[in-house]
Structures are given as structure tokens and as C-alpha cells.
Amino acid sequence: MSAASVTVVIPVFNERENIAELVDRTIAACRSLDRPWEVIFVDDGSRDGSTEMLVQTAAAHAGSVKALLLNRNYGQHNAILCGFGAAQGDILVTLDADLQNPPEEIPALVRKIDEGFDVVGSVRQDRQDALFRKVFSGVINLMVRRTTGVRLHDYGCMLRAYRRRVVEAMLSCRERHTFIPVLANLFARRVTEIPVGHSERARGTSKYTLLKLVNLQFDLLTCMTTAPLRLLSWLGVAVSMLAIGFGALLLVLRFIYGAEWAGQGVFTLFAVAFFFIGAQFVALGLMGEYIGRIHADVRERPRYIIDRVVGETLGETSVAAVDSVSVARGVGRDRPQVRN
Ligand code: UDP
Ligand code: MG
């Protein structure tokens, strides 16, 4: 059996100063793989001349390098998904264009997939970023680990490799805002991570403004869970319970110390008001539950992926009918069937 082919997908947004070195180092790493490979650059609406450089690169390396040019800036994760859509490899590797992730690590990622893992993440050793970014990432990673139960340590590092079936499942999700490493976990059976080097951004500046970074974290949160909506109900129940307790306490004290002490019922009013405030939160949370379900439905994520079907029953005619459905959905022979 020939070795699985590799597609490297690189999103590029105003990275003019990095492209020449990036192309050389990535191609050298791919050549060392000793198997079929392609590199797909996705230009995410650059305005600094990166686009023209990518066009030239694709022409100079025709047959192994492709450039997809988006008409405007759609964000790193959308650009990667766009690259995934055009990829032909069995193993898909993603990489940042700013050379903070060394392309030389690609073979190590690919080897892990060969070992049988579906997703290979990477942990930046001695990460060369601003302190606030590192602290921020630490908190986010902890949150993701707790929520998803997948014990990876660096969700922000986009130097990653995926088996094709995981990518196909991701592509069949219909959500607009997504966070690829978290989404991939949903469809992977065996996930691992390897330590990789990390460099300071040598040229250019980070493409993430504070606002973009915060928006990305919201994408991550909503991609992962609707738990915050449920939190509203719990908050409401807690406030109402406390209000009932407070009311009962007032009643008892009122009998002990008399009407004078109770301040003409002002505090009783507080207890009643708090009870209704709590009830409103419960109602909001209940609405949240419905919204959460709508959110889950519109994403149309596959419910499951069939890895293999073993055995034949009732003759092949009915099974063939099922197969034609999966073919019609763009799932080819030897490909796992993705079902919504
Ligand atoms: N990027 C992109 N679109 C964007 C923002 C970033 O394609 O809207 C690319 C960017 O060119 C780089 C990668 O995503 O290849 C990571 O961006 P950056 O290095 O600026 O992020 P940081 O390292 O600061 O997290
Ligand atoms: Mg960077």
C-alpha cells in the first residue's frame, strides 16, 4: 500500500515578509516526507501584496502548490476550512504563515497519524508570545479541557494534523462560527499531541487585535457548549431559593421582634422582588434551552461517522440503496460515511 498523501493548508493574511521563507521551508519539509504531497495557501483577503506572491508561488511550483484567493478577510478558521474543502490528501496538516510554527515539524505530525491517531495537536514549547496571551491561553485551555474532557494542552496552536475522515466530518458541519481544534475533537477517536518548537514572530505583526481575539474565544465557547445558557436557569433557581429563605427568616424575626422591627414590610418587599427576579432568570434559561437546541440543529453536525460496515444482510440491494445516498452526498468509495 502506498503511503498516505499529505496536504498542508496555510492561511495567509498580510504576511508578505514571511512568504518567501515559508514557501522554501514548507516545501523542503514536504519533500522529506517521501510520499505524495501538496501545499494549499489560502489568501484571506490580504492587501499587502501577499496575494500576488502566492499567485507567483503557485505558478512556480505548479503541480504541488495551489493558492486559493478569498475576496475579503473571513478569518483564520474560515480560511483553513476553505483550504480543507480543496485538499486532496489523506492527511491534512495546518500551519501558521508567520513561521512561529516551524514547518520542519510536519513530518513528526504525519508520523503520529501513521501510527493510527485521528488528530495530532502540538504543544508550543517555550512559547514566544506576550505574557497576556500566554495567561489568556492557559485559562482557555483549562476551560476547554474541563468542558470537552479531551486532555489537550494547547488548543491555540494551529500546527496540527488531521485524518481525512475527521476533516470531512468538519466540512459537513453547517455552522458559520467555529474553532477547528475543538470541532475536530468531536469526530476523533484517538487524539494526541506532540511538543513542537515555537519562535517569536520574526516579521510583521499579529493579525489578531484584542477585539478579534475576544471574538475568537466566543467562537470557541459557542462551538463547544451551550452550557452558559443553562447557567441562567441555575442562577434563577439559586436567587429564588435565597429569596424564599430570606422571606421565611423575615417572618420569624417579625414574630419575635414585632411589626416595628420589620420596617413596615420594606424587607418583605425585597424578598418578594428577589423571588420574581430569580423566576425571570429561570424563564430566560428555559428560553436558552430552546435556543441551544436550535443552535445545535442549525449547525447540522453529523451525529456520527461510520468507520466500517462489517457483514452483509438481506442481500445487497437494500444496502446498495443506502450506499448511493452517501455517494450522492459526496462521500466516495473507501471513505467513511458521514451522516447527519
Ligand atoms: N490569519 C488569517 N486570517 C486572519 C487572521 C490571521 O488567515 O484574519 C492567519 C495569519 O496570516 C497566520 C495565522 O492566521 O498565518 C495566525 O495569525 P497570527 O500569527 O497573526 O496569530 P497569533 O500568532 O498572533 O495568534
Ligand atoms: Mg503568529
mmCIF file of N, CA, C and O in Angstrom, residues 168 306 309 319-339:
data_model
loop_
_atom_site.group_PDB
_atom_site.id
_atom_site.type_symbol
_atom_site.label_atom_id
_atom_site.label_comp_id
_atom_site.label_asym_id
_atom_site.label_seq_id
_atom_site.Cartn_x
_atom_site.Cartn_y
_atom_site.Cartn_z
ATOM 1 N N GLU A 168 -13.536 15.657 6.769
ATOM 2 C CA GLU A 168 -14.803 15.556 6.029
ATOM 3 C C GLU A 168 -15.986 15.792 6.959
ATOM 4 O O GLU A 168 -16.957 16.448 6.595
ATOM 5 N N ILE A 306 -19.698 6.497 10.366
ATOM 6 C CA ILE A 306 -19.498 5.051 10.324
ATOM 7 C C ILE A 306 -18.094 4.798 9.799
ATOM 8 O O ILE A 306 -17.734 5.260 8.709
ATOM 9 N N VAL A 309 -18.428 -0.905 7.711
ATOM 10 C CA VAL A 309 -19.587 -1.782 7.871
ATOM 11 C C VAL A 309 -19.084 -3.203 7.683
ATOM 12 O O VAL A 309 -18.432 -3.507 6.690
ATOM 13 N N VAL A 319 -28.786 -2.505 0.805
ATOM 14 C CA VAL A 319 -27.567 -1.842 1.262
ATOM 15 C C VAL A 319 -27.057 -0.891 0.183
ATOM 16 O O VAL A 319 -26.634 0.224 0.449
ATOM 17 N N ALA A 320 -27.177 -1.363 -1.100
ATOM 18 C CA ALA A 320 -26.719 -0.531 -2.206
ATOM 19 C C ALA A 320 -27.488 0.786 -2.221
ATOM 20 O O ALA A 320 -26.933 1.848 -2.505
ATOM 21 N N ALA A 321 -28.781 0.709 -1.901
ATOM 22 C CA ALA A 321 -29.587 1.929 -1.894
ATOM 23 C C ALA A 321 -29.047 2.916 -0.867
ATOM 24 O O ALA A 321 -28.950 4.111 -1.123
ATOM 25 N N VAL A 322 -28.650 2.411 0.281
ATOM 26 C CA VAL A 322 -28.095 3.274 1.321
ATOM 27 C C VAL A 322 -26.777 3.886 0.849
ATOM 28 O O VAL A 322 -26.529 5.066 0.984
ATOM 29 N N ASP A 323 -25.966 3.029 0.193
ATOM 30 C CA ASP A 323 -24.669 3.500 -0.284
ATOM 31 C C ASP A 323 -24.808 4.647 -1.269
ATOM 32 O O ASP A 323 -24.055 5.600 -1.240
ATOM 33 N N SER A 324 -25.833 4.530 -2.151
ATOM 34 C CA SER A 324 -25.967 5.576 -3.160
ATOM 35 C C SER A 324 -26.271 6.911 -2.506
ATOM 36 O O SER A 324 -25.922 7.955 -3.025
ATOM 37 N N VAL A 325 -26.904 6.876 -1.331
ATOM 38 C CA VAL A 325 -27.177 8.123 -0.624
ATOM 39 C C VAL A 325 -25.870 8.767 -0.203
ATOM 40 O O VAL A 325 -25.626 9.944 -0.426
ATOM 41 N N SER A 326 -24.980 7.936 0.354
ATOM 42 C CA SER A 326 -23.735 8.530 0.831
ATOM 43 C C SER A 326 -22.868 9.007 -0.321
ATOM 44 O O SER A 326 -22.173 9.997 -0.213
ATOM 45 N N VAL A 327 -22.969 8.329 -1.471
ATOM 46 C CA VAL A 327 -22.215 8.779 -2.630
ATOM 47 C C VAL A 327 -22.782 10.112 -3.111
ATOM 48 O O VAL A 327 -22.059 11.064 -3.397
ATOM 49 N N ALA A 328 -24.125 10.206 -3.117
ATOM 50 C CA ALA A 328 -24.768 11.441 -3.549
ATOM 51 C C ALA A 328 -24.356 12.608 -2.657
ATOM 52 O O ALA A 328 -24.293 13.741 -3.091
ATOM 53 N N ARG A 329 -24.038 12.314 -1.416
ATOM 54 C CA ARG A 329 -23.636 13.378 -0.506
ATOM 55 C C ARG A 329 -22.154 13.699 -0.624
ATOM 56 O O ARG A 329 -21.605 14.419 0.173
ATOM 57 N N GLY A 330 -21.530 13.124 -1.614
ATOM 58 C CA GLY A 330 -20.126 13.454 -1.841
ATOM 59 C C GLY A 330 -19.167 12.601 -1.038
ATOM 60 O O GLY A 330 -18.007 12.933 -0.885
ATOM 61 N N VAL A 331 -19.647 11.497 -0.509
ATOM 62 C CA VAL A 331 -18.758 10.621 0.241
ATOM 63 C C VAL A 331 -18.410 9.453 -0.658
ATOM 64 O O VAL A 331 -19.261 8.659 -1.021
ATOM 65 N N GLY A 332 -17.187 9.390 -1.070
ATOM 66 C CA GLY A 332 -16.794 8.425 -2.095
ATOM 67 C C GLY A 332 -16.486 7.043 -1.553
ATOM 68 O O GLY A 332 -16.640 6.770 -0.384
ATOM 69 N N ARG A 333 -16.043 6.168 -2.448
ATOM 70 C CA ARG A 333 -15.650 4.827 -2.083
ATOM 71 C C ARG A 333 -14.503 4.869 -1.082
ATOM 72 O O ARG A 333 -13.680 5.762 -1.103
ATOM 73 N N ASP A 334 -14.477 3.928 -0.196
ATOM 74 C CA ASP A 334 -13.428 3.830 0.813
ATOM 75 C C ASP A 334 -13.428 4.984 1.801
ATOM 76 O O ASP A 334 -12.551 5.108 2.628
ATOM 77 N N ARG A 335 -14.341 5.876 1.621
ATOM 78 C CA ARG A 335 -14.419 6.994 2.563
ATOM 79 C C ARG A 335 -15.425 6.623 3.647
ATOM 80 O O ARG A 335 -16.418 5.969 3.367
ATOM 81 N N PRO A 336 -15.194 7.051 4.868
ATOM 82 C CA PRO A 336 -16.192 6.766 5.889
ATOM 83 C C PRO A 336 -17.487 7.510 5.562
ATOM 84 O O PRO A 336 -17.465 8.550 4.917
ATOM 85 N N GLN A 337 -18.594 6.950 5.974
ATOM 86 C CA GLN A 337 -19.868 7.605 5.682
ATOM 87 C C GLN A 337 -20.192 8.584 6.795
ATOM 88 O O GLN A 337 -20.194 8.243 7.965
ATOM 89 N N VAL A 338 -20.442 9.810 6.391
ATOM 90 C CA VAL A 338 -20.779 10.845 7.376
ATOM 91 C C VAL A 338 -22.279 11.039 7.347
ATOM 92 O O VAL A 338 -22.853 11.294 6.295
ATOM 93 N N ARG A 339 -22.902 10.892 8.463
ATOM 94 C CA ARG A 339 -24.373 11.011 8.500
ATOM 95 C C ARG A 339 -24.819 12.136 9.405
ATOM 96 O O ARG A 339 -24.321 12.264 10.515
#
